[in-house]
Short mmCIF file of C-alpha atoms in Angstrom, two decimals:
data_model
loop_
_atom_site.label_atom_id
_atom_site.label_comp_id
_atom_site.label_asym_id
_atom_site.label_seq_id
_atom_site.Cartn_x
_atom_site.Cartn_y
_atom_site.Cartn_z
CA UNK A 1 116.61 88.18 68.38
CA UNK A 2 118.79 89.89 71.21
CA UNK A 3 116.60 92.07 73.44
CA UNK A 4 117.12 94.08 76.46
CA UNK A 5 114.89 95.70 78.99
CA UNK A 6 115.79 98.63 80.97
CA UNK A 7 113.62 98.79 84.10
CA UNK A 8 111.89 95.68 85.67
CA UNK A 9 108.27 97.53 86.59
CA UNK A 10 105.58 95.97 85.38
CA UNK A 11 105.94 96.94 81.66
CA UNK A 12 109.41 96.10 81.87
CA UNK A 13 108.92 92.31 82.97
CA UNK A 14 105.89 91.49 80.93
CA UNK A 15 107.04 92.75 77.75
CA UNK A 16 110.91 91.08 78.82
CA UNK A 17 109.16 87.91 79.76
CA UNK A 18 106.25 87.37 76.45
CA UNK A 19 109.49 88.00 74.28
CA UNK A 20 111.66 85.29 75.68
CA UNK A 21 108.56 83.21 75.62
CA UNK A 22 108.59 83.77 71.97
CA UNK A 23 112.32 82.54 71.94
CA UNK A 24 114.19 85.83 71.74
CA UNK A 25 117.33 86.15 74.09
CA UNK A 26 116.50 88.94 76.70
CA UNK A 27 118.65 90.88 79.27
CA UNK A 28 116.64 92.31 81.57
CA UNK A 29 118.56 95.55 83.57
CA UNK A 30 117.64 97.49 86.40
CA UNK A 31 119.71 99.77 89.01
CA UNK A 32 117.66 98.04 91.69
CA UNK A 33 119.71 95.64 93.31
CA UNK A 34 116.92 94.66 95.61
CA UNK A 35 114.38 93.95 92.58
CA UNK A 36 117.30 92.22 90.49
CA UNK A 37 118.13 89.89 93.44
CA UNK A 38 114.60 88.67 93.28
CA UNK A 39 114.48 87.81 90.21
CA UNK A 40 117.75 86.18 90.29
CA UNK A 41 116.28 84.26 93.91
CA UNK A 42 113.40 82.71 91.97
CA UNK A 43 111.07 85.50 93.04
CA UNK A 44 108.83 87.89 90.90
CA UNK A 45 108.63 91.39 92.83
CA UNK A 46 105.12 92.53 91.59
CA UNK A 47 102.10 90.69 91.55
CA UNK A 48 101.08 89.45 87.82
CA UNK A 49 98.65 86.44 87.15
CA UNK A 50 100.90 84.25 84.61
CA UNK A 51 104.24 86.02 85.08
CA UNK A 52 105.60 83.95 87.06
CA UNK A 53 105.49 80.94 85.49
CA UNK A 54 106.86 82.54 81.94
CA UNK A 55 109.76 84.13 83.90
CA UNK A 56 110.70 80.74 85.46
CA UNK A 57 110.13 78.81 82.70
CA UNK A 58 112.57 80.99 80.40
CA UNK A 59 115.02 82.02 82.96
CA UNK A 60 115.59 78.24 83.32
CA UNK A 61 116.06 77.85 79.40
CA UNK A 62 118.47 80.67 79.61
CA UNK A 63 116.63 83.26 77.39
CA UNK A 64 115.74 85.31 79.81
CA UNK A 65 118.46 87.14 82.60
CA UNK A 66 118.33 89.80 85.45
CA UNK A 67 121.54 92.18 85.86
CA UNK A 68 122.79 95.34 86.75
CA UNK A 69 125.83 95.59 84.64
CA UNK A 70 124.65 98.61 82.16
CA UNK A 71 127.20 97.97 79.48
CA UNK A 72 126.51 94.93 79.36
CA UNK A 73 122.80 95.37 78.69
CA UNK A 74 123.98 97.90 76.08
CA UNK A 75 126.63 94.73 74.60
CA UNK A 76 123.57 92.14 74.48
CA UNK A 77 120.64 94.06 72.63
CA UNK A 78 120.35 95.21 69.32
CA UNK A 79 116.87 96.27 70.27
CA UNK A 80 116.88 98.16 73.59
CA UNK A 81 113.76 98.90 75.21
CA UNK A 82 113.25 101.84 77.54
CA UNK A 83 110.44 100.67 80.12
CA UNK A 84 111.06 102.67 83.46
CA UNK A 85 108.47 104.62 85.51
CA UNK A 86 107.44 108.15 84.43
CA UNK A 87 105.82 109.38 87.63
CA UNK A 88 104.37 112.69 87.48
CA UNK A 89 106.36 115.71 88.45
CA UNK A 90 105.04 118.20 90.84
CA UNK A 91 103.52 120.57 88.16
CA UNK A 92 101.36 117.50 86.66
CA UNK A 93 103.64 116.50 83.67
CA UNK A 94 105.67 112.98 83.17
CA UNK A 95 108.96 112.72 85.02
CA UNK A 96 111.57 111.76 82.27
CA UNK A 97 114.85 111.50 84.52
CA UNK A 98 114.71 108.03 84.21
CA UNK A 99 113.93 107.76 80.63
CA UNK A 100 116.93 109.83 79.70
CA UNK A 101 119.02 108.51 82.04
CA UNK A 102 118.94 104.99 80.15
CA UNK A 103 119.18 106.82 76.99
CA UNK A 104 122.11 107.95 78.25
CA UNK A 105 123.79 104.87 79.15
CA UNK A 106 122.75 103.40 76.01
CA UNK A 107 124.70 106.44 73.82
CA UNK A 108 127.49 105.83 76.59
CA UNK A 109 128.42 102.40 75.72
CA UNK A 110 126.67 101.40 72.07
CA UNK A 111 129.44 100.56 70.13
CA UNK A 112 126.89 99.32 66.82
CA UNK A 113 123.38 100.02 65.51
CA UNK A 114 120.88 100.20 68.30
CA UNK A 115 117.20 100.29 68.08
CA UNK A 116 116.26 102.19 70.94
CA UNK A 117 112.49 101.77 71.43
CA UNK A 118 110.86 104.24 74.24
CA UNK A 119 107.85 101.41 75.51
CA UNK A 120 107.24 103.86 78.97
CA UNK A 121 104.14 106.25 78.62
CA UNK A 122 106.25 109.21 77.59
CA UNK A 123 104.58 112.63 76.26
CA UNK A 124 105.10 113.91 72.69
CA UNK A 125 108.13 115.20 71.57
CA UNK A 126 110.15 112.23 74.02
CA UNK A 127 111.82 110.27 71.37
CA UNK A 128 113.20 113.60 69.78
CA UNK A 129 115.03 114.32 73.05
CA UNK A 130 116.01 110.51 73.34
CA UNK A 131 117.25 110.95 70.37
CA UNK A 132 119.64 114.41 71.15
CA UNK A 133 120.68 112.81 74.50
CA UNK A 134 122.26 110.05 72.98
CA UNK A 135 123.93 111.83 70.00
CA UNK A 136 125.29 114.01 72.77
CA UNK A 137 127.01 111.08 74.42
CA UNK A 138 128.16 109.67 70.47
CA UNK A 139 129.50 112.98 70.11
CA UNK A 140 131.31 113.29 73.22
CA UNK A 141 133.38 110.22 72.92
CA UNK A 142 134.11 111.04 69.07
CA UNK A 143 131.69 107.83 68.11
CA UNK A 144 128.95 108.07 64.90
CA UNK A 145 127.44 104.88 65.43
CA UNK A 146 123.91 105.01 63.82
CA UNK A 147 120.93 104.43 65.78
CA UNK A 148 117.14 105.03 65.55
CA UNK A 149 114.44 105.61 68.10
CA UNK A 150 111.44 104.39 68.01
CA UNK A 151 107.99 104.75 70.20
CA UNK A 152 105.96 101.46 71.06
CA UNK A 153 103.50 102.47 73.74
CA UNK A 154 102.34 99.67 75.74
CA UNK A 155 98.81 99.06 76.24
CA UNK A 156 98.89 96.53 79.15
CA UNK A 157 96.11 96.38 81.55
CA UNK A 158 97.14 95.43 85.40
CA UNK A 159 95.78 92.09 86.08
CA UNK A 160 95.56 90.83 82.31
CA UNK A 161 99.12 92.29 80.95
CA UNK A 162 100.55 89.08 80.10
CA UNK A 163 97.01 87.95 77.97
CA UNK A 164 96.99 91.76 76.67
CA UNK A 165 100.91 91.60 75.41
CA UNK A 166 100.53 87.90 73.74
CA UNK A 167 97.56 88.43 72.50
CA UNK A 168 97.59 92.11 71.65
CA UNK A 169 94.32 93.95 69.74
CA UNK A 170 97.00 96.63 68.73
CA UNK A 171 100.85 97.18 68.34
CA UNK A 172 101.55 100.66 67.53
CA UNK A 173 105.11 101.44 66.08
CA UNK A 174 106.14 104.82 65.41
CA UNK A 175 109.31 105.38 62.97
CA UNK A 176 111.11 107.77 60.87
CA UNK A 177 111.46 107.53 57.43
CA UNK A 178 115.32 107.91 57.41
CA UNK A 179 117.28 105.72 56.77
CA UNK A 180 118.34 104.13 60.15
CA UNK A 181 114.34 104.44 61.58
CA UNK A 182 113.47 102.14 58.36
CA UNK A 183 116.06 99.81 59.07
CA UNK A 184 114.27 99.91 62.63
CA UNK A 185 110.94 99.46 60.92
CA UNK A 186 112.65 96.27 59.50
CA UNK A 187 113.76 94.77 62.98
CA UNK A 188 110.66 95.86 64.56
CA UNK A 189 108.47 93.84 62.10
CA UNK A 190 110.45 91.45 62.62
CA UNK A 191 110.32 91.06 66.48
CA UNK A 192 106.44 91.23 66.38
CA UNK A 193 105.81 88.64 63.33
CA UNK A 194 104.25 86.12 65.56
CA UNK A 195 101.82 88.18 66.80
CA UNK A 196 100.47 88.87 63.22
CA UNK A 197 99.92 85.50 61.89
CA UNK A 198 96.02 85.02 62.13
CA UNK A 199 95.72 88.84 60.72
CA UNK A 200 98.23 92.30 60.98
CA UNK A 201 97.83 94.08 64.06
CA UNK A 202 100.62 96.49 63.54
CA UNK A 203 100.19 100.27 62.99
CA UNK A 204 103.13 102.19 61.98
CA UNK A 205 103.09 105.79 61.81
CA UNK A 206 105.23 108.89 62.73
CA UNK A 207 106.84 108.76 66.08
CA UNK A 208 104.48 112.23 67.36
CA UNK A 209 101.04 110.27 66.67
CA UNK A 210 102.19 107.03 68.69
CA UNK A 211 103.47 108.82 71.69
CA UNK A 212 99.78 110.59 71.18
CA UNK A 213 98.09 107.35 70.87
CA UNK A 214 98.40 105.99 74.24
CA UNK A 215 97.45 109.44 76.26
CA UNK A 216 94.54 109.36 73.95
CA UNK A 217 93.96 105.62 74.70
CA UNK A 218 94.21 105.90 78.48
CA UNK A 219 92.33 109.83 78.34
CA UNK A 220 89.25 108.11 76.33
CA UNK A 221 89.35 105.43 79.06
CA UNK A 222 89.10 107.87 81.93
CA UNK A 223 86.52 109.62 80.60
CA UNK A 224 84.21 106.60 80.04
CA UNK A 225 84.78 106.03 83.85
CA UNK A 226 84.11 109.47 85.18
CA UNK A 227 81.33 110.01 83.01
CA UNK A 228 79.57 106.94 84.24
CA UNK A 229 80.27 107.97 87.41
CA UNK A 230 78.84 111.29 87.14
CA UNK A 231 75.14 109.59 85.69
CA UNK A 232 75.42 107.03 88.65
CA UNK A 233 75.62 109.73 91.20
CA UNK A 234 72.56 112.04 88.65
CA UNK A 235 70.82 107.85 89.05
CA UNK A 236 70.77 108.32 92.88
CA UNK A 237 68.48 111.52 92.85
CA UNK A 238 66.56 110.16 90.32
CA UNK A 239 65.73 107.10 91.31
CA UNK A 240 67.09 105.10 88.42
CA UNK A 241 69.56 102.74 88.34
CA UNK A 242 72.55 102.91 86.46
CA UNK A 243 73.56 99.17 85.77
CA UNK A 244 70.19 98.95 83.88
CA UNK A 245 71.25 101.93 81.99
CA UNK A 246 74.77 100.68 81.53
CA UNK A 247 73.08 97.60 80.05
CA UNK A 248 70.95 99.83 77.91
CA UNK A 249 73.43 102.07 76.11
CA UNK A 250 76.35 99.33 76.24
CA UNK A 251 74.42 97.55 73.77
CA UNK A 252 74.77 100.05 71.07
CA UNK A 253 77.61 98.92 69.03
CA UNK A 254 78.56 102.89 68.74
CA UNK A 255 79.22 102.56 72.84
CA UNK A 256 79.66 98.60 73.98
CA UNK A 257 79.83 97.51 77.34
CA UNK A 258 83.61 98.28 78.68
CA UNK A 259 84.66 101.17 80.66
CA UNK A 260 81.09 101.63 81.91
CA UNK A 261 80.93 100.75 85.55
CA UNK A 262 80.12 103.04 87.84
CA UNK A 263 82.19 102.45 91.18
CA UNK A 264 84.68 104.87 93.64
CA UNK A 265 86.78 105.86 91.05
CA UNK A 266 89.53 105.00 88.85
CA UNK A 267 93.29 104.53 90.36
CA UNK A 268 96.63 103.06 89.68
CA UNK A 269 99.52 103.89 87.86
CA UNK A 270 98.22 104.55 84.39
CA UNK A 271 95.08 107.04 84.08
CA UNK A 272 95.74 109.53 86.60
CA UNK A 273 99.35 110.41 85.48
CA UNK A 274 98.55 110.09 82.25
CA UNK A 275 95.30 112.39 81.97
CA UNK A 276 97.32 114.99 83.85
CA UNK A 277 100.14 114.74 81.90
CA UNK A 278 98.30 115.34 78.54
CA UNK A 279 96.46 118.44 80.37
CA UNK A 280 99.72 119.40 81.08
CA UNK A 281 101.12 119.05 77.53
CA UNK A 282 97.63 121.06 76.05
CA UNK A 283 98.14 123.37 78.68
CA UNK A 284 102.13 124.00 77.29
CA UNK A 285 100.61 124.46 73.85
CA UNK A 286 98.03 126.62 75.17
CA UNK A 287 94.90 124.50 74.76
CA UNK A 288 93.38 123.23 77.68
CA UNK A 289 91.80 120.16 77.97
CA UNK A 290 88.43 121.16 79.35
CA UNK A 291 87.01 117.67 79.20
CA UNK A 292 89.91 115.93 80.66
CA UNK A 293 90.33 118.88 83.34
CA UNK A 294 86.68 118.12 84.16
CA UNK A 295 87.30 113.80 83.84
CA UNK A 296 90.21 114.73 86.80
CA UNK A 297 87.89 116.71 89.01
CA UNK A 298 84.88 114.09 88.85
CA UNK A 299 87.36 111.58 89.83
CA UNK A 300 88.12 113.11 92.80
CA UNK A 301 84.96 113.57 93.92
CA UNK A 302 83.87 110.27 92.99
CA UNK A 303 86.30 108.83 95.64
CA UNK A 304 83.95 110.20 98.43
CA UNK A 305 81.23 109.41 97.42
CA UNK A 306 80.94 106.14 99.29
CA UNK A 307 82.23 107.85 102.27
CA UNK A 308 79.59 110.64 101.75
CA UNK A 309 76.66 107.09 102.09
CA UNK A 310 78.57 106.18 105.35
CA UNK A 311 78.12 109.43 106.81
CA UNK A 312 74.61 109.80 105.69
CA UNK A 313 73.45 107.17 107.19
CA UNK A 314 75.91 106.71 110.60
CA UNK A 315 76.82 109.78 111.01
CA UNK A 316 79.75 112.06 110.77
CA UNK A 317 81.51 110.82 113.97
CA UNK A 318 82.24 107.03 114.05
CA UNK A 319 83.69 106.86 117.04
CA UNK A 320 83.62 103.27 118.53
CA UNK A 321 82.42 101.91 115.23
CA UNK A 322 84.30 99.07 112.79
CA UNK A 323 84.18 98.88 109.37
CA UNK A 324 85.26 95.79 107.64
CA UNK A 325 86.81 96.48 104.07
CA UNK A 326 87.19 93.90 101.35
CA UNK A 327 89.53 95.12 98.36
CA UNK A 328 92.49 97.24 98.68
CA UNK A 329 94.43 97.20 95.21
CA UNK A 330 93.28 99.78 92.99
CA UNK A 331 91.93 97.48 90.77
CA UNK A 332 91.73 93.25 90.85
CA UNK A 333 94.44 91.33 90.25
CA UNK A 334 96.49 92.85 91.19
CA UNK A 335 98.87 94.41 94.15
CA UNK A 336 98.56 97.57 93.07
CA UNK A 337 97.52 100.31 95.97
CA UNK A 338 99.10 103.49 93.39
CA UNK A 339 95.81 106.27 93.63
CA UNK A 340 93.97 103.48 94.96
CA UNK A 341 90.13 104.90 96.39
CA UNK A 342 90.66 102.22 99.40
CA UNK A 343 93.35 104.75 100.68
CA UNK A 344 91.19 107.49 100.39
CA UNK A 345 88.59 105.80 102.33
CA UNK A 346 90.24 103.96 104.98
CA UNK A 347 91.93 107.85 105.77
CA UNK A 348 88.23 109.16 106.26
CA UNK A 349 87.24 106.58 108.45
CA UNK A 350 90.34 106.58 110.48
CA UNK A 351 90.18 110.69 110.88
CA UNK A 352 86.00 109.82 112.01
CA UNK A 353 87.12 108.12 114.82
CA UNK A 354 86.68 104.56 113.42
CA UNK A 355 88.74 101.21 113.31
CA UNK A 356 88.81 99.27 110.11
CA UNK A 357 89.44 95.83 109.39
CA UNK A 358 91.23 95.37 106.24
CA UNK A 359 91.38 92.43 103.39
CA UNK A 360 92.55 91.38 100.09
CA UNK A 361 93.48 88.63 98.31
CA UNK A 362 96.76 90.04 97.13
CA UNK A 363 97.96 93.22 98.01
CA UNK A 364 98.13 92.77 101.78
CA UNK A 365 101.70 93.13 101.62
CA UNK A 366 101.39 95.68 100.14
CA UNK A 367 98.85 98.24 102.07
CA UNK A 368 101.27 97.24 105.41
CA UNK A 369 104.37 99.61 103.26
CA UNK A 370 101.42 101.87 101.73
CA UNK A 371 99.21 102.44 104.81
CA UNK A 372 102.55 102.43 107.07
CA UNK A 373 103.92 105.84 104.80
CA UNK A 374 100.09 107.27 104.51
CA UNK A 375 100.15 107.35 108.01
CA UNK A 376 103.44 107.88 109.08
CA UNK A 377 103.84 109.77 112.56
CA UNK A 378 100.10 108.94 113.07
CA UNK A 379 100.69 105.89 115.23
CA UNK A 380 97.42 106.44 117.09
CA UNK A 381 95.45 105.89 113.59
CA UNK A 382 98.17 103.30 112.01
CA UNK A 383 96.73 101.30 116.00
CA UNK A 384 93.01 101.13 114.60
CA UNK A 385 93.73 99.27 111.21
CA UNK A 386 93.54 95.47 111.33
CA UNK A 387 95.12 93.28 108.66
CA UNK A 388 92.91 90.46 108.41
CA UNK A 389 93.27 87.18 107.52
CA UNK A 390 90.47 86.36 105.27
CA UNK A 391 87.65 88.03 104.18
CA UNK A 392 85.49 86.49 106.62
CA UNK A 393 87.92 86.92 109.64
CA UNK A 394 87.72 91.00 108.13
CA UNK A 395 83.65 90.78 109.11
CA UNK A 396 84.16 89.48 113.00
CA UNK A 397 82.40 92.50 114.72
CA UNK A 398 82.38 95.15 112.18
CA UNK A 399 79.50 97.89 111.99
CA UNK A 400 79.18 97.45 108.46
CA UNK A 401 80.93 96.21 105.53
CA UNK A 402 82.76 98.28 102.83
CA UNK A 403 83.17 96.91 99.08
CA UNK A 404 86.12 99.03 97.49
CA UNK A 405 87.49 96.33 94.71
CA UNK A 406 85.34 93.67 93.10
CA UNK A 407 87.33 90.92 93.58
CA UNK A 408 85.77 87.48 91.76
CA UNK A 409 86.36 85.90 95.51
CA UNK A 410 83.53 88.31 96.78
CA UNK A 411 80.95 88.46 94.16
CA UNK A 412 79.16 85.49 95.53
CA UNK A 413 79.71 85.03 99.86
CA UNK A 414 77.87 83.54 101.95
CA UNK A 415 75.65 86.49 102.97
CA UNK A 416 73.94 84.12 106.20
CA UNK A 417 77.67 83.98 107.18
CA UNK A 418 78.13 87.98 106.27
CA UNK A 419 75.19 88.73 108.47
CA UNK A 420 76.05 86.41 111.41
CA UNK A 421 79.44 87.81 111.94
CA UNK A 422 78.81 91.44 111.69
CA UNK A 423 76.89 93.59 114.23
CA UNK A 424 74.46 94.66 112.04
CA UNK A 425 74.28 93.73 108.30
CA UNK A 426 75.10 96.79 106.80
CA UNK A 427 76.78 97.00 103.45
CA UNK A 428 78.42 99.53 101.32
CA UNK A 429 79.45 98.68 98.09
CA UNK A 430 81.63 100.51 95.72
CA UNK A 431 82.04 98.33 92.93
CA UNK A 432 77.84 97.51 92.35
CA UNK A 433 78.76 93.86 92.88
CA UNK A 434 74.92 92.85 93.75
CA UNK A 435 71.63 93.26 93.34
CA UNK A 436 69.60 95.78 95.34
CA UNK A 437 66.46 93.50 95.57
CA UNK A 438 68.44 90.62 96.13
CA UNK A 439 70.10 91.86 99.62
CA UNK A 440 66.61 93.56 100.46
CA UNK A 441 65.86 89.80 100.69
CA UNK A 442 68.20 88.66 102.49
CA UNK A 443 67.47 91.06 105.21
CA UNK A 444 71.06 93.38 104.58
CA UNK A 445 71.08 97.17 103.93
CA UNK A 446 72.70 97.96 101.19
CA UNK A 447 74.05 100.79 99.53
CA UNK A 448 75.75 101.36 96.09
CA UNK A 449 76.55 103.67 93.55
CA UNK A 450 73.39 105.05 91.24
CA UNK A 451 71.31 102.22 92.25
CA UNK A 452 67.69 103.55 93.14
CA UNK A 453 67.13 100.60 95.12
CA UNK A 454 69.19 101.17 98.14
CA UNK A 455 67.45 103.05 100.89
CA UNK A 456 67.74 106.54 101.32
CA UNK A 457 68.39 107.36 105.22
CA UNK A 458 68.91 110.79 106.59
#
């Protein structure tokens, strides 16, 4: 089938890319010469384990191209998928310049059916105005070419997007029951058929419920987190310790294991736009989201909490003190510093008076272009962050080391080589990566989050 891709994000190029792997002929388009000359030069311009390998394995068999040219992305397709960024606007709610913008161009140049299929995280009530915008431009230039929207929210996690899209646990469709949207019922079916061989995975339903399902998705998500967060910190004054309750109630069936780690808080691109854009769509129909308003507030908190340990126990001036950080992404795998809590901490520490020495496997790249705008004009902080080379090299000196992404590459270290590098063998650890007793052993402080064991130092 002819495909084409409008916006090469991360939704963009893993859903562009799993579809040509499947032997469908994509264009991929985006107004971003910069990102579309990468593409074209071999490169991959975000950080994706698998991707790529698919992208140069199909852009070499020809199914799979990178342009700007819009009309011809609107010529190739007769599905066109809308996957640019919704960032939230000021007041909270999803920014849909860009998603009306390609609908736009696509009612600007269609000259036959078009399946138009919004795949960015768009609030309900998107594919209706999709829908006008492009009838506008029909009407404009005297055209009635028919054409049907449909919504196919993505649920792709950073880090695992290309397992999650090839081997997907859900594919919600929503379609009208004209006749163009069942015509687009048709072709959708069609397009996703492999993925339903072993058993169906598709939903279908009205076009409202699946722009619904994936703020619901991503809201439920969120909440898991921040309510695990909030027993963690209740684990601390109690002297329990929340991965033995995690253990405890993820074995119900009713609960399971995922979404249940305690840590620094969620980040990213996904959860906290899309929580706040849901509280911002309640809030339009005048019923606020008091759980999700309260899921947003414990997140914030939750991201200094681990600053709130360093204090307690060093003080609240640092002055003359490093702090070695492993992680940096907002979550493994991934390059992704959007929201990240390692921002949030490495500001604290700078405005304490400390230096930090910074590391991560990926996203090094990265936090230079993040850090650089955080702390733009603020060249005397910007002068006490080191970009290390390693994880080890990170440790050389540092007054204590702080764990902000669990990484696989530092769940097990070499702790004699932790301890004879730093000054004193101090940890922090955000993610809960290791056992309490374990590190009382070893002879290293250690603090995480809701774990009783970790000493309690005024």
């Amino acid at each position: 089938m002819k495909v084409t891709i409008i916006g090469t994000g991360y939704v963009g190029l893993v859903t562009g890319a799993c579809l040509a792997e499947l032997g469908n002929d994509v264009f991929c388009l985006d107004i971003d010469q910069r990102k579309i000359d990468i593409l074209n030069g071999g490169g991959v311009p975000i950080h994706e384990p698998g991707l790529q390998e698919i992208i140069d394995r199909n852009r070499a068999s020809g199914r799979m191209v990178f342009s700007t040219d819009i009309a011809a992305s609107v010529a190739h397709g007769q599905i066109q998928f809308i996957a640019v960024g919704t960032p939230p606007d000021e007041d909270g709610s999803a920014d849909l310049q860009y998603v009306l913008a390609a609908a736009r161009n696509i009612g600007r140049y269609m000259t036959e059916y078009k399946v138009v299929v919004d795949k960015s995280t768009v609030p309900v009530g998107t594919a209706d105005r999709v829908t006008e915008v492009i009838a506008r431009e029909l009407a404009a230039r005297g055209a009635d070419t028919e054409f049907a929207v449909v919504s196919n929210p993505e649920f792709l996690k950073e880090g695992a997007a290309v397992e999650d899209f090839m081997r997907p646990d859900r594919i919600v469709l929503g379609c009208r029951d004209d006749v163009a949207g069942q015509k687009a019922k048709a072709l959708m079916k069609a397009l996703y058929a492999p993925f339903n061989r072993n058993h169906e995975r598709t939903f279908f339903m009205d076009v409202h419920s699946a722009e619904f399902t994936k703020y619901a998705a991503n809201a439920m998500l969120a909440t898991r987190i921040s309510f695990m967060n909030e027993l963690a910190n209740l684990a601390d004054r109690v002297g329990a310790d929340i991965e033995h309750v995690r253990l405890g109630i993820g074995s119900d069936p009713r609960i399971g294991y995922d979404f249940l780690y305690a840590g620094c808080g969620y980040g990213g691109s996904c959860f906290p736009k899309d929580v706040q854009a849901l509280m911002r769509t309640a809030n339009e129909n005048g019923l606020p989201l008091q759980i999700l308003a309260s899921v947003e507030a414990v997140n914030e908190r939750q991201k200094e909490v681990l600053i709130a340990k360093i204090l307690a126990r060093l003080g609240e001036r640092l002055d003359g003190k490093t702090f070695a950080i492993w992680g940096l992404a907002f979550k493994p795998n991934t390059d992704d510093m959007r929201e990240a809590p390692s921002r949030r901490i490495i500001a604290a520490l700078l405005a304490r008076g400390a230096s930090v020495r910074i590391y991560d496997p990926v996203a090094m790249d990265e936090a230079r272009r993040v850090l650089a705008l955080d702390f733009a004009g603020q060249e005397e902080l910007l002068a006490h962050i080191t970009f290390a080379k390693s994880q080890n090299d990170a440790l050389e000196d540092a007054d204590a080391l702080v764990i902000v992404t669990e990484w696989k590459a530092f769940r097990s270290p070499d702790f004699e080589r932790v301890k004879a590098a730093m000054r004193a063998p101090l940890v922090f650890d955000g993610r809960n990566l290791y056992a309490p007793d374990a590190m009382s052993e070893l002879g290293i402080e250690y603090y995480a989050i809701g774990r009783s064991a970790a000493p309690q130092r005024s």
